[in-house]
Each structure stands twice: as structure tokens, then as C-alpha cells.
Amino acid sequence: MMSHEPIQTLLNANEEWAQKVIKDTPDFFTQSATGQSPKILWFGCSDSRVPESVITASKPGDIFVHRNIANQFHLNDDSALSVLTYAVKVVGVEHVVLVGHTNCGGAAACLKAAEDAAADTGAPQPDTPLTRWLSPLIALVKSLDLSACSASEALDKVVQTNVITQVDNICNSEPITTVWADPNAKKVTVHGWVYDLARGHIDELVFREAQA
Amino acid sequence: MLRATYIRGPIIFRSLFVLPSLRFPPLRNMSHRPLQTLLNANEEWAQTVVKDTPDFFARSATCQNPKILWIGCSDSRVPESIITASKPGDIFVHRNVANQFHLHDDSALSVLSFAVKEVGVEHVVLVGHTNCGGAMACIEAAKVAATNPSASNPLTRWLSPLTALVRSLDLSACSANEALNKVVKANIIKQVDNICKSEPITTAWADPHAKKVTVHGWMYDLAEGRIKELVVRDSQA
């Protein structure tokens, strides 16, 4: 069935990968099935060009992952909060990395929405899950002074400011404030990164830890 | 035995996991070692890609055109691109606790919306896996009386639909292992049903001019490293 070709390719590739792993490390899967203990939680974008394990050469078991449109961490989002809670309190991660990236389609959409609103082109924003999801980022864009920026500088500034804002949100969340307030809890550090698509390179922007 | 379908790109993407682990010099701040290891590995990976395919990143930066949206679990043992030997650009991804697709969840709905309407994916795969910690937690939670979900914490609220699903299943004749597998499978089918009821899918399926989108329910067996297809749904043509 021609339209299922990408699916069959994926399934075939999975089969071949599984066989290679077993040949190389016969007990890898049976060991893996017994439990996970990743040290890192990755909050990133759903963008297909930023698969965390490929770009960091990681193995299954290394990174606990949550990916959504424009790598958001909203303080009222049960999806992200449940991941953070589970990762910190049950799995015991030590580092939370919030990763944005250049050429982010979500960030670009928010720039456009903010420009349209400023130009007052008349049509109101429809109330859809996507516009609701992006509304905090649109508000953030509106708060920035991008007047002296070229289009690509503006996008970079939005991507970076977004990363810092989401890191702030994570640091204000209950799982992090609780673990930072507890002197007996495991140490957890929060990091903000930007993945540069054109270089394949991760740059660290900020990191935060408990104030000792 | 390599078949034509396996030649999908630079060898580094397909076999990176089976290469010997990269060794890095120890660092003074020991607690940041896993992170520094990650960053060093990223640096080395980027250099290998550039050497192997000099224009890969420049091309990748211009746009994405994945055909597949993967909705899976946050579990560290199920990184979609490693287990399917995929390259950056192949799969649009949403991962959360216990691979849920709730019809009131803007996070999942915005991903599905963007993937179907903007990115133009042709396949949505909902992937559950064996030994799922979220499913195990729900089996335990189902044994006690139901609490008011809105009064509890984000994780309990997040898992309350799955806990309700567990309560609806007859697990009395099952061993613990059988019960977990039954819950993992029922969960996959339920989330596929939810996806098929969502606006982006019902709209795409009702429109004879829209791009064809198929929804699949898969189970990844951790102990074997293999994906099994459980269900496939198409528009009723």
C-alpha cells in the first residue's frame, strides 16, 4: 500500500535496529525492561528536526522526554506538570533541560500573530486549541521591543526569550520549588538551551539551581 | 542483510546507538557530568554529520517535512528516533506520561492540529509500551476508592481517565503481568479512539480534498525492542 510506505519503512528499520542491538548487547532489552533511571528530563519542541536522543547520541534509558509546540511550560498545563512531577519525584532526575531551537515554527507563528494584532488587520484570533496554546507566547512577543531587529534577529530574540521564560516557569512550579526548599532532597538543576538547527549545535543560555 | 528500504541516510543516524560509547575526560563539577556528557556528545555528533553530509544542517534549517506524527510516552526507554533508526526531520513528536490523548488537552490537540494542518503529516502513530510506569500507577490507584480529580495534584488528574479505564476492565483472572499488558493495550486503543474523534482528524476525514491521514495504534515491547501494530484506522471512504 503505497501510502503506508513511510510506516513500513519505520517498522522495518525498528526490526533491523532491534536485531543489531541484540547481536551487539544481548541483554540490553531484558535489562531495560526491568526499570528506568534517567538523570535528565528534556522539555523540547515537537519539531521533527530536534529528536533529543539523536542529536545528543543518547541511548534508550538516558533521557525522560516531553515535547510540545514551541517547548512551552505553562503553569496551568497538567501535561507538562505531570511529566515534571513524575520525573522529579518518581524517576529522580537531576537535571531539567528546557530546549528551544532556531527556526521554530511556533515562535514564527506568534511573531506573525503579534504583527497582525499591531497592524490591527481586523480579523480576531479564532479560539482554537493551537491559538490558546500559543497565546502566552504571543503575549511575550508583544512585550518585546523588536523594532530595531531584522526578521531573523526578531525570531532569534523570541526563541531565546521564550527559553528563559519557560525556565522561569519551571523554577516557579511546585515540583521544583518543593525540591529546592528541602535540604534533604536530591539536587535538581534547571537549564535553558537553544539548539541551532543550522549548526546542529546546542548552546546553553541559562542555568538555575536552589539558592543554598 | 541490508534491504533497499534500510538505506535511509547517513550511517551515523542509523547505527549511532550501537557504536561504542564515547569517552570524555572527567570534569570537576561531578554533578553536571551527565549534562556535560550530553553536550560533548552533541558537539561530536554535529561534527560527524558535517563531515559526512556537509549540507545536512543548512538544508534542515530551511524547513521540515515529516510524514509521521508520533504520540508516545515520556519514558526514557522509548526514544522514537533511536528505536526506528530515524533522522532529524523524519518524525514530529509529542510525548507525555502514559501516551495520553485527552480530548480537552490543548497540548496534544495543538500538536495534532499543527501536524495535520500545517506540517501535513500522513500518519499519526499512538505508541504505548510494556512495563509502563503510568499504567502501573493507575492499576494501583484503581484499587482504592475514586477521589475527586479536580482536588488532587496534576499527576493524579492527568492519570484519572486511565484510572477510570482500568476500573472498567475485568482484571480478576489476570496475573499482575497480564493485567499490566491488558491495560497497556486497552489504553492504546482508547487513545486511538480519542484521536479519531478529535477535530483535526474528523475534519481531515470528512474532506474529500484533504490529504489522506491514517491513525495507527502501536505497542513497543521493551523486552524485545520491537514495535507491534495493534490497530489501524482510516476515513470511511
Coordinates of C-alpha atoms in Angstrom, one line a residue:
Chain A
M1 CA 0.0 0.0 0.0
M2 CA 2.0 3.0 -1.3
S3 CA 0.6 5.5 1.2
H4 CA 1.8 3.3 4.1
E5 CA 5.4 3.2 2.8
P6 CA 6.8 5.6 5.5
I7 CA 5.2 3.4 8.1
Q8 CA 6.5 0.1 6.7
T9 CA 10.0 1.7 6.4
L10 CA 9.8 2.7 10.1
L11 CA 8.7 -0.8 11.2
N12 CA 11.4 -2.5 9.1
A13 CA 14.0 -0.1 10.5
N14 CA 12.8 -0.9 14.0
E15 CA 13.2 -4.6 13.3
E16 CA 16.7 -4.2 12.0
W17 CA 17.7 -2.0 14.9
A18 CA 16.4 -4.4 17.4
Q19 CA 18.3 -7.3 15.8
K20 CA 21.6 -5.2 15.8
V21 CA 21.2 -4.3 19.5
I22 CA 20.6 -7.9 20.5
K23 CA 23.7 -9.0 18.5
D24 CA 25.8 -6.2 20.0
T25 CA 24.5 -6.3 23.6
P26 CA 22.4 -9.5 24.1
D27 CA 20.9 -8.5 27.5
F28 CA 20.2 -4.8 26.6
F29 CA 16.4 -5.1 26.2
T30 CA 15.8 -7.5 29.1
Q31 CA 17.8 -5.2 31.4
S32 CA 15.9 -2.1 30.0
A33 CA 12.5 -3.7 30.7
T34 CA 13.3 -4.0 34.4
G35 CA 13.3 -0.2 35.0
Q36 CA 14.5 3.2 34.1
S37 CA 16.7 5.7 35.8
P38 CA 17.5 8.6 33.5
K39 CA 19.2 11.6 35.1
I40 CA 17.9 14.1 32.6
L41 CA 14.4 15.4 31.8
W42 CA 14.2 17.1 28.4
F43 CA 11.4 19.6 27.6
G44 CA 11.6 20.4 24.0
C45 CA 9.7 21.2 20.8
S46 CA 7.7 18.7 18.8
D47 CA 9.7 19.9 15.7
S48 CA 10.9 16.8 13.8
R49 CA 14.4 18.3 13.4
V50 CA 15.1 18.2 17.2
P51 CA 15.0 14.5 18.2
E52 CA 16.8 14.8 21.6
S53 CA 18.4 11.3 21.6
V54 CA 19.8 11.5 18.0
I55 CA 21.3 15.0 18.5
T56 CA 22.9 14.0 21.8
A57 CA 23.9 10.5 20.7
S58 CA 21.9 9.1 23.7
K59 CA 20.6 5.6 24.3
P60 CA 17.2 4.3 25.4
G61 CA 17.1 4.9 29.1
D62 CA 19.1 8.2 29.1
I63 CA 16.5 10.9 28.8
F64 CA 12.9 11.3 30.0
V65 CA 11.1 13.5 27.4
H66 CA 8.2 15.9 27.0
R67 CA 7.8 17.6 23.6
N68 CA 5.1 20.1 22.6
I69 CA 4.6 23.1 20.2
A70 CA 7.3 25.7 20.9
N71 CA 8.7 23.9 24.0
Q72 CA 6.2 25.5 26.4
F73 CA 5.9 25.0 30.2
H74 CA 2.6 26.6 31.2
L75 CA 1.9 26.6 35.0
N76 CA -1.7 25.5 34.3
D77 CA -0.8 22.7 32.0
D78 CA -1.4 19.2 33.6
S79 CA 0.5 17.5 30.7
A80 CA 3.8 19.3 31.4
L81 CA 3.3 19.4 35.2
S82 CA 2.6 15.7 35.4
V83 CA 5.8 14.9 33.5
L84 CA 7.8 17.2 35.7
T85 CA 6.2 15.7 38.9
Y86 CA 6.8 12.1 37.7
A87 CA 10.4 12.8 36.6
V88 CA 11.5 14.6 39.8
K89 CA 9.5 12.7 42.4
V90 CA 9.2 9.2 41.0
V91 CA 12.1 8.8 38.5
G92 CA 14.6 11.0 40.3
V93 CA 16.1 13.1 37.5
E94 CA 18.9 15.5 38.5
H95 CA 18.7 17.9 35.6
V96 CA 15.8 19.5 33.8
V97 CA 16.7 20.9 30.4
L98 CA 14.3 23.2 28.5
V99 CA 15.4 23.3 24.9
G100 CA 14.3 25.8 22.3
H101 CA 15.6 25.9 18.7
T102 CA 16.2 28.3 15.9
N103 CA 13.7 28.5 13.0
C104 CA 10.9 27.5 15.4
G105 CA 7.5 27.4 13.5
G106 CA 5.6 28.1 16.7
A107 CA 7.7 31.1 17.5
A108 CA 7.3 32.4 13.9
A109 CA 3.5 32.0 14.1
C110 CA 3.5 34.0 17.3
L111 CA 5.6 36.8 15.7
K112 CA 3.1 36.9 12.8
A113 CA 0.1 37.0 15.2
A114 CA 1.6 39.8 17.2
E115 CA 2.4 41.8 14.0
D116 CA -1.2 41.2 12.7
A117 CA -2.6 42.4 16.0
A118 CA -0.4 45.5 16.0
A119 CA -1.4 46.3 12.4
D120 CA -4.9 45.8 13.5
T121 CA -5.9 43.8 10.4
G122 CA -9.4 43.4 11.8
A123 CA -9.9 39.6 12.0
P124 CA -10.0 38.4 15.6
Q125 CA -8.0 35.4 16.7
P126 CA -10.1 32.2 16.4
D127 CA -10.4 30.3 19.6
T128 CA -8.8 27.0 18.8
P129 CA -6.5 24.7 20.8
L130 CA -3.5 26.0 18.8
T131 CA -4.2 29.7 19.3
R132 CA -5.0 29.1 23.0
W133 CA -1.7 27.1 23.3
L134 CA 0.3 29.9 21.7
S135 CA -1.4 32.8 23.5
P136 CA 1.2 33.2 26.3
L137 CA 4.0 33.2 23.7
I138 CA 2.1 35.8 21.6
A139 CA 1.8 37.9 24.7
L140 CA 5.5 37.5 25.3
V141 CA 6.3 38.6 21.8
K142 CA 4.1 41.7 22.2
S143 CA 6.1 42.6 25.3
L144 CA 9.4 42.7 23.4
D145 CA 10.9 45.6 21.5
L146 CA 11.7 44.2 18.1
S147 CA 11.7 47.5 16.2
A148 CA 15.4 47.5 15.5
C149 CA 15.5 43.8 14.5
S150 CA 15.6 42.2 11.1
A151 CA 13.1 39.4 10.7
S152 CA 15.7 36.7 11.5
E153 CA 17.0 38.7 14.5
A154 CA 13.5 39.1 15.8
L155 CA 12.9 35.3 15.5
D156 CA 16.1 34.6 17.4
K157 CA 15.2 37.1 20.1
V158 CA 11.8 35.5 20.5
V159 CA 13.3 31.9 20.6
Q160 CA 15.8 33.0 23.4
T161 CA 13.3 35.0 25.4
N162 CA 10.9 32.1 25.2
V163 CA 13.5 29.6 26.6
I164 CA 14.2 32.0 29.5
T165 CA 10.5 32.5 30.3
Q166 CA 9.8 28.7 30.2
V167 CA 12.8 28.1 32.5
D168 CA 11.4 30.7 34.9
N169 CA 8.0 28.9 34.8
I170 CA 9.7 25.6 35.6
C171 CA 11.6 27.2 38.5
N172 CA 8.2 28.5 39.9
S173 CA 6.5 25.2 39.6
E174 CA 5.6 23.1 42.7
P175 CA 7.9 20.1 41.9
I176 CA 10.9 22.4 41.7
T177 CA 10.1 24.9 44.5
T178 CA 9.4 21.9 46.8
V179 CA 12.7 20.1 45.9
W180 CA 14.7 23.3 46.3
A181 CA 13.1 24.1 49.7
D182 CA 14.0 20.6 51.0
P183 CA 17.6 20.3 52.2
N184 CA 17.3 16.5 52.2
A185 CA 16.0 16.3 48.6
K186 CA 18.1 15.2 45.7
K187 CA 19.8 18.1 43.9
V188 CA 18.0 19.3 40.8
T189 CA 19.3 21.9 38.3
V190 CA 17.3 23.6 35.6
H191 CA 18.9 24.6 32.3
G192 CA 17.8 26.6 29.3
W193 CA 19.3 25.6 26.0
V194 CA 18.9 26.6 22.3
Y195 CA 19.6 24.1 19.6
D196 CA 20.9 25.8 16.5
L197 CA 19.4 23.9 13.5
A198 CA 21.9 25.3 11.0
R199 CA 24.9 24.1 13.0
G200 CA 23.4 21.0 14.8
H201 CA 24.8 22.5 18.0
I202 CA 23.3 23.1 21.4
D203 CA 24.1 26.4 23.2
E204 CA 23.5 26.8 26.9
L205 CA 21.7 30.1 27.7
V206 CA 21.0 29.9 31.5
F207 CA 21.0 27.5 34.4
R208 CA 19.3 27.7 37.8
E209 CA 19.7 25.8 41.0
A210 CA 18.5 26.0 44.6
Q211 CA 19.8 29.1 46.5
A212 CA 21.9 27.4 49.2
Chain B
M1 CA 21.1 -8.3 5.3
L2 CA 20.5 -4.8 4.1
R3 CA 17.5 -4.2 2.0
A4 CA 16.9 -1.1 -0.1
T5 CA 14.4 0.3 2.3
Y6 CA 17.1 0.5 5.1
I7 CA 19.3 2.8 3.2
R8 CA 17.7 6.0 4.5
G9 CA 20.5 8.3 5.1
P10 CA 24.0 8.8 6.7
I11 CA 25.1 5.7 8.6
I12 CA 25.7 7.7 11.7
F13 CA 21.9 8.2 12.2
R14 CA 21.1 4.5 11.9
S15 CA 23.8 3.0 13.9
L16 CA 24.8 5.6 16.5
F17 CA 23.4 3.7 19.4
V18 CA 25.4 0.6 18.6
L19 CA 28.7 2.4 18.3
P20 CA 31.0 2.1 21.3
S21 CA 30.2 4.7 24.0
L22 CA 32.1 7.9 23.6
R23 CA 34.6 8.5 26.4
F24 CA 35.1 12.0 27.8
P25 CA 37.6 13.4 30.3
P26 CA 36.2 13.6 33.9
L27 CA 35.0 17.1 34.9
R28 CA 35.4 19.0 38.2
N29 CA 31.7 19.6 38.7
M30 CA 30.7 15.9 39.0
S31 CA 27.0 16.6 39.5
H32 CA 26.8 18.1 36.0
R33 CA 28.6 15.2 34.4
P34 CA 25.6 13.7 32.7
L35 CA 24.8 17.1 31.1
Q36 CA 28.4 17.8 30.1
T37 CA 28.5 14.3 28.5
L38 CA 25.3 15.2 26.6
L39 CA 26.8 18.5 25.4
N40 CA 30.1 16.9 24.4
A41 CA 28.2 14.1 22.5
N42 CA 26.2 16.7 20.7
E43 CA 29.3 18.5 19.6
E44 CA 30.9 15.4 18.4
W45 CA 27.7 14.2 16.6
A46 CA 27.3 17.6 14.8
Q47 CA 30.9 17.4 13.6
T48 CA 30.4 13.8 12.3
V49 CA 27.3 14.9 10.4
V50 CA 29.0 17.9 8.9
K51 CA 31.9 15.6 7.8
D52 CA 29.6 13.0 6.4
T53 CA 26.9 15.2 4.8
P54 CA 28.2 18.8 4.7
D55 CA 24.9 20.4 3.7
F56 CA 22.6 18.4 6.1
F57 CA 22.1 21.2 8.7
A58 CA 21.8 24.1 6.3
R59 CA 19.0 22.2 4.4
S60 CA 17.3 21.1 7.6
A61 CA 17.2 24.6 8.9
T62 CA 15.1 25.8 5.9
C63 CA 12.0 23.6 6.6
Q64 CA 10.6 20.3 8.0
N65 CA 8.5 17.8 6.1
P66 CA 7.9 14.8 8.3
K67 CA 5.2 12.3 7.2
I68 CA 4.7 10.9 10.6
L69 CA 3.4 12.3 14.0
W70 CA 4.4 10.1 16.9
I71 CA 2.4 10.4 20.1
G72 CA 4.2 8.4 22.8
C73 CA 5.2 8.0 26.4
S74 CA 7.8 10.2 28.1
D75 CA 9.5 7.0 29.3
S76 CA 13.3 7.3 28.6
R77 CA 13.3 3.8 27.2
V78 CA 11.2 4.7 24.2
P79 CA 13.0 7.4 22.2
E80 CA 11.1 7.2 18.9
S81 CA 14.0 8.2 16.6
I82 CA 16.5 5.7 18.1
I83 CA 14.2 2.7 18.1
T84 CA 13.1 3.4 14.5
A85 CA 16.6 4.5 13.3
S86 CA 15.2 7.8 12.1
K87 CA 16.9 11.0 11.2
P88 CA 16.2 14.6 12.3
G89 CA 13.3 15.7 10.0
D90 CA 11.5 12.3 9.9
I91 CA 9.1 12.3 12.9
F92 CA 7.0 15.1 14.5
V93 CA 6.8 14.1 18.2
H94 CA 4.6 14.6 21.3
R95 CA 5.4 12.5 24.4
N96 CA 3.7 12.6 27.8
V97 CA 3.0 10.4 30.8
A98 CA 1.4 7.1 29.6
N99 CA 0.9 8.3 25.9
Q100 CA -2.4 10.0 26.6
F101 CA -4.6 11.9 24.1
H102 CA -7.3 13.7 26.1
L103 CA -9.9 15.5 24.1
H104 CA -9.7 18.5 26.4
D105 CA -5.9 18.7 26.4
D106 CA -4.7 21.8 24.4
S107 CA -1.1 20.5 24.5
A108 CA -1.9 17.3 22.5
L109 CA -4.6 19.0 20.4
S110 CA -2.3 21.8 19.3
V111 CA 0.3 19.3 18.3
L112 CA -2.2 17.2 16.3
S113 CA -3.6 20.4 14.7
F114 CA -0.2 21.8 13.7
A115 CA 1.0 18.4 12.5
V116 CA -2.0 17.7 10.3
K117 CA -2.9 21.2 9.1
E118 CA 0.5 23.0 8.9
V119 CA 3.1 20.3 8.6
G120 CA 0.9 17.9 6.5
V121 CA 1.7 14.5 8.2
E122 CA 0.1 11.4 6.6
H123 CA 0.3 9.1 9.6
V124 CA -0.4 9.5 13.3
V125 CA 1.0 6.8 15.4
L126 CA -0.1 6.4 19.0
V127 CA 2.6 4.3 20.8
G128 CA 2.2 2.6 24.1
H129 CA 4.8 0.3 25.7
T130 CA 5.1 -2.7 28.0
N131 CA 6.2 -2.0 31.7
C132 CA 4.6 1.4 31.5
G133 CA 5.0 3.2 34.9
G134 CA 1.9 5.3 34.4
A135 CA -0.2 2.3 33.6
M136 CA 1.2 0.5 36.8
A137 CA 0.3 3.6 38.9
C138 CA -3.3 3.5 37.5
I139 CA -3.7 -0.2 38.3
E140 CA -2.7 0.6 41.9
A141 CA -4.9 3.8 42.0
A142 CA -7.9 1.8 40.7
K143 CA -7.8 -0.5 43.7
V144 CA -8.8 2.4 46.1
A145 CA -12.0 4.4 46.1
A146 CA -12.2 7.2 43.4
T147 CA -11.2 10.7 44.6
N148 CA -12.3 14.0 43.1
P149 CA -9.8 14.6 40.3
S150 CA -10.0 18.3 40.5
A151 CA -9.0 18.3 44.1
S152 CA -5.8 16.4 43.5
N153 CA -2.3 17.1 42.0
P154 CA -1.5 17.4 38.3
L155 CA -0.2 13.8 38.0
T156 CA -3.3 12.3 39.6
R157 CA -5.6 14.5 37.4
W158 CA -3.6 13.5 34.4
L159 CA -3.9 9.8 35.1
S160 CA -7.6 9.9 36.1
P161 CA -9.0 8.9 32.7
L162 CA -6.6 6.0 32.6
T163 CA -7.5 5.0 36.1
A164 CA -11.2 5.1 35.1
L165 CA -10.3 2.9 32.1
V166 CA -8.6 0.4 34.5
R167 CA -11.7 0.3 36.7
S168 CA -13.8 -0.6 33.6
L169 CA -11.7 -3.7 32.8
D170 CA -12.1 -7.1 34.3
L171 CA -8.7 -8.0 35.5
S172 CA -9.8 -10.5 38.2
A173 CA -8.5 -13.6 36.3
C174 CA -5.2 -11.9 35.4
S175 CA -1.7 -12.2 36.9
A176 CA 0.0 -8.8 37.6
N177 CA 1.9 -9.1 34.4
E178 CA -1.2 -10.0 32.3
A179 CA -3.2 -7.1 33.9
L180 CA -0.5 -4.6 33.0
N181 CA -0.4 -5.8 29.4
K182 CA -4.2 -5.7 29.2
V183 CA -4.2 -2.1 30.5
V184 CA -1.4 -1.0 28.2
K185 CA -3.3 -2.4 25.1
A186 CA -6.7 -1.1 26.2
N187 CA -5.0 2.3 26.7
I188 CA -3.6 2.3 23.2
I189 CA -6.9 1.5 21.7
K190 CA -8.7 4.1 23.8
Q191 CA -6.2 6.9 22.9
V192 CA -6.5 5.9 19.2
D193 CA -10.3 6.3 19.5
N194 CA -9.8 9.7 21.1
I195 CA -7.6 10.8 18.3
C196 CA -10.1 9.6 15.7
K197 CA -12.8 11.7 17.4
S198 CA -10.7 14.9 17.5
E199 CA -11.5 17.9 15.3
P200 CA -8.3 17.7 13.2
I201 CA -8.9 14.1 12.3
T202 CA -12.7 14.3 11.8
T203 CA -12.2 17.4 9.6
A204 CA -9.5 15.7 7.5
W205 CA -11.6 12.6 7.1
A206 CA -14.7 14.5 6.2
D207 CA -13.0 16.5 3.4
P208 CA -12.6 14.5 0.2
H209 CA -9.9 17.1 -1.0
A210 CA -7.8 16.8 2.2
K211 CA -4.6 14.9 2.4
K212 CA -5.1 11.3 3.5
V213 CA -4.3 10.7 7.2
T214 CA -4.2 7.2 8.8
V215 CA -4.2 6.7 12.6
H216 CA -2.2 3.7 14.0
G217 CA -2.0 2.2 17.5
W218 CA 1.3 0.6 18.2
M219 CA 2.8 -1.2 21.2
Y220 CA 6.6 -1.2 21.8
D221 CA 7.8 -4.3 23.7
L222 CA 10.6 -3.1 25.9
A223 CA 11.9 -6.6 26.4
E224 CA 12.3 -7.3 22.7
G225 CA 12.9 -3.8 21.3
R226 CA 10.1 -4.4 18.8
I227 CA 7.1 -2.4 17.7
K228 CA 3.8 -4.3 17.1
E229 CA 0.9 -2.7 15.3
L230 CA -2.4 -3.3 17.2
V231 CA -4.9 -1.2 15.2
V232 CA -5.2 1.0 12.1
R233 CA -7.9 3.5 11.3
D234 CA -8.7 5.2 8.1
S235 CA -11.5 7.5 7.0
Q236 CA -14.5 5.5 5.9
A237 CA -14.2 6.2 2.1

